[in-house]
Amino acid sequence: MSPISSRSRRRGDPVNLSERGESLAEFALVLPMLILILFGLIELGNAFTVSHALATISREGANIASRGTPLTDVLRVVVDNGDELQLGVRGGSVASQITIQDGVPVVTRQLATPGYENRSLIGLRDSVATDLSAIGFLEGSTHYVVEIFYGYESITPLADFVASVIPDPIYERAIF
């Protein structure tokens, strides 16, 4: 039988107090990093879930607008469907009608929830719609865009970290 080193111990041997202290010190050094990673994963997962929900809501709003629903009703549906996220309190929406005139997308109608007038990122009423020219719309066609702006609030104590990583507001849009 080979001799046992002073660092290894056999099952049932008492633990040296210095080894316990060493383990506790190592744990104390690693724990804050583990908590930071855990909270970061929770926060980013929640932000991704919110973003996905907003994309779904904007897609549904643009879809019903393209079927002839008045823009006032579209905005009501968007806010109602975002009730779980408190979209009416933490954010808002802009619904726009885009018509292709001489090969250029022009915003012909636009409505917004209160407080979100003139915030559209695609353009204001009677102006050229930006970021839509490369899509390849047909001349004379009409399309609908629903944009959602949402002020994300942190669910963990990492509010400062979240503010540097997650955009404020979270922006989603859908085009039909």
Coordinates of C-alpha atoms in Angstrom, one line a residue:
M1 CA 0.0 0.0 0.0
S2 CA 1.4 3.4 -1.0
P3 CA 1.7 6.2 1.5
I4 CA -1.0 8.8 1.6
S5 CA 0.0 12.4 1.0
S6 CA -0.7 15.0 3.7
R7 CA -3.2 16.8 1.4
S8 CA -5.4 13.7 0.6
R9 CA -7.5 12.1 3.2
R10 CA -9.3 8.8 3.5
R11 CA -13.0 8.5 3.9
G12 CA -14.0 9.1 7.5
D13 CA -10.9 11.1 8.4
P14 CA -11.6 14.4 10.1
V15 CA -11.4 17.5 7.9
N16 CA -8.6 19.9 8.7
L17 CA -9.9 23.3 9.9
S18 CA -7.6 25.1 7.4
E19 CA -9.1 23.2 4.5
R20 CA -12.6 24.3 5.7
G21 CA -11.5 27.9 5.8
E22 CA -9.9 27.6 2.4
S23 CA -13.1 26.2 0.9
L24 CA -15.2 28.9 2.6
A25 CA -12.9 31.7 1.3
E26 CA -13.0 30.3 -2.3
F27 CA -16.8 30.0 -2.1
A28 CA -17.0 33.6 -0.9
L29 CA -14.9 34.8 -3.9
V30 CA -17.0 32.8 -6.4
L31 CA -20.5 33.4 -5.0
P32 CA -20.9 37.1 -6.2
M33 CA -19.9 36.1 -9.7
L34 CA -22.4 33.2 -9.7
I35 CA -25.1 35.5 -8.5
L36 CA -24.3 38.1 -11.1
I37 CA -24.4 35.4 -13.8
L38 CA -27.7 34.0 -12.5
F39 CA -29.4 37.5 -12.3
G40 CA -28.0 38.3 -15.7
L41 CA -29.5 35.2 -17.2
I42 CA -32.9 35.8 -15.5
E43 CA -32.9 39.5 -16.7
L44 CA -31.9 38.7 -20.3
G45 CA -34.4 35.9 -20.5
N46 CA -37.2 38.1 -19.3
A47 CA -36.2 40.9 -21.7
F48 CA -36.2 38.3 -24.6
T49 CA -39.6 37.1 -23.5
V50 CA -41.0 40.7 -23.5
S51 CA -39.4 41.4 -26.9
H52 CA -41.0 38.3 -28.3
A53 CA -44.4 39.2 -26.9
L54 CA -44.1 42.7 -28.3
A55 CA -43.2 41.3 -31.8
T56 CA -46.2 39.0 -31.7
I57 CA -48.5 41.9 -30.6
S58 CA -47.2 44.2 -33.4
R59 CA -47.6 41.4 -36.0
E60 CA -51.2 40.8 -34.9
G61 CA -51.9 44.5 -35.1
A62 CA -50.4 45.0 -38.5
N63 CA -52.3 41.8 -39.7
I64 CA -55.7 43.0 -38.6
A65 CA -55.0 46.5 -40.1
S66 CA -54.2 44.9 -43.4
R67 CA -57.6 43.3 -43.3
G68 CA -59.4 46.6 -43.2
T69 CA -59.7 47.2 -39.4
P70 CA -59.7 51.0 -38.6
L71 CA -56.4 52.2 -37.1
T72 CA -58.2 53.3 -33.9
D73 CA -59.4 49.7 -33.4
V74 CA -55.9 48.4 -34.3
L75 CA -54.3 50.5 -31.5
R76 CA -57.0 49.4 -29.0
V77 CA -56.3 45.8 -29.9
V78 CA -52.6 46.3 -29.5
V79 CA -52.9 47.9 -26.1
D80 CA -55.4 45.4 -24.9
N81 CA -53.2 42.5 -26.0
G82 CA -50.3 44.1 -24.2
D83 CA -52.2 44.5 -21.0
E84 CA -50.2 41.7 -19.3
L85 CA -47.1 43.8 -20.0
Q86 CA -48.8 47.0 -19.0
L87 CA -48.2 48.4 -22.5
G88 CA -50.7 51.2 -21.8
V89 CA -48.7 52.4 -18.9
R90 CA -45.1 51.5 -19.8
G91 CA -45.3 52.2 -23.5
G92 CA -47.3 52.9 -26.6
S93 CA -47.9 52.2 -30.2
V94 CA -48.1 53.9 -33.6
A95 CA -50.1 52.5 -36.5
S96 CA -49.3 53.7 -40.0
Q97 CA -50.7 53.2 -43.4
I98 CA -48.1 53.2 -46.1
T99 CA -48.9 53.8 -49.8
I100 CA -46.3 53.3 -52.6
Q101 CA -46.4 56.4 -54.8
D102 CA -44.0 56.7 -57.7
G103 CA -41.9 53.9 -56.3
V104 CA -41.6 55.6 -52.9
P105 CA -43.3 54.5 -49.7
V106 CA -45.2 57.4 -48.2
V107 CA -47.0 57.5 -44.8
T108 CA -50.6 58.4 -45.8
R109 CA -52.3 57.8 -42.4
Q110 CA -51.0 57.5 -38.9
L111 CA -52.5 57.2 -35.4
A112 CA -50.7 56.8 -32.1
T113 CA -51.7 56.0 -28.5
P114 CA -51.7 59.1 -26.3
G115 CA -48.1 60.3 -25.6
Y116 CA -46.6 58.6 -28.7
E117 CA -47.6 61.1 -31.4
N118 CA -44.7 62.0 -33.7
R119 CA -42.5 59.2 -32.4
S120 CA -42.7 56.8 -35.3
L121 CA -39.3 55.6 -36.5
I122 CA -40.5 55.0 -40.0
G123 CA -41.7 58.6 -40.6
L124 CA -44.5 61.0 -39.9
R125 CA -47.7 61.5 -41.9
D126 CA -47.3 62.7 -45.5
S127 CA -43.5 62.0 -45.4
V128 CA -41.4 59.3 -47.0
A129 CA -41.3 56.1 -44.9
T130 CA -37.7 55.4 -44.0
D131 CA -36.2 51.8 -43.8
L132 CA -39.0 50.5 -46.2
S133 CA -37.6 51.4 -49.6
A134 CA -35.6 48.2 -50.0
I135 CA -38.5 45.9 -49.3
G136 CA -39.8 45.9 -52.9
F137 CA -43.4 47.0 -52.6
L138 CA -45.5 47.2 -55.8
E139 CA -46.6 50.6 -57.2
G140 CA -49.9 51.7 -55.7
S141 CA -50.0 49.0 -53.0
T142 CA -51.0 49.8 -49.5
H143 CA -49.3 48.4 -46.4
Y144 CA -49.7 48.8 -42.7
V145 CA -47.0 49.2 -40.0
V146 CA -47.5 48.8 -36.3
E147 CA -44.7 50.0 -34.1
I148 CA -44.5 49.4 -30.4
F149 CA -42.3 51.2 -27.9
Y150 CA -41.9 49.7 -24.4
G151 CA -40.0 50.9 -21.4
Y152 CA -38.5 47.8 -19.9
E153 CA -38.2 47.6 -16.1
S154 CA -35.7 45.4 -14.4
I155 CA -37.0 42.4 -12.3
T156 CA -33.6 41.9 -10.5
P157 CA -31.3 44.2 -8.6
L158 CA -29.2 44.7 -11.8
A159 CA -31.0 47.8 -13.0
D160 CA -27.8 49.7 -13.9
F161 CA -26.4 46.6 -15.8
V162 CA -29.8 46.2 -17.6
A163 CA -29.8 49.8 -18.6
S164 CA -26.5 49.4 -20.4
V165 CA -27.5 46.1 -22.2
I166 CA -31.2 46.3 -23.0
P167 CA -32.3 49.2 -25.2
D168 CA -34.7 51.7 -23.8
P169 CA -37.3 51.7 -25.0
I170 CA -37.6 48.2 -26.5
Y171 CA -38.8 48.7 -30.1
E172 CA -40.7 46.2 -32.3
R173 CA -42.6 46.7 -35.6
A174 CA -44.4 44.6 -38.0
I175 CA -45.3 45.3 -41.7
F176 CA -48.2 43.8 -43.5

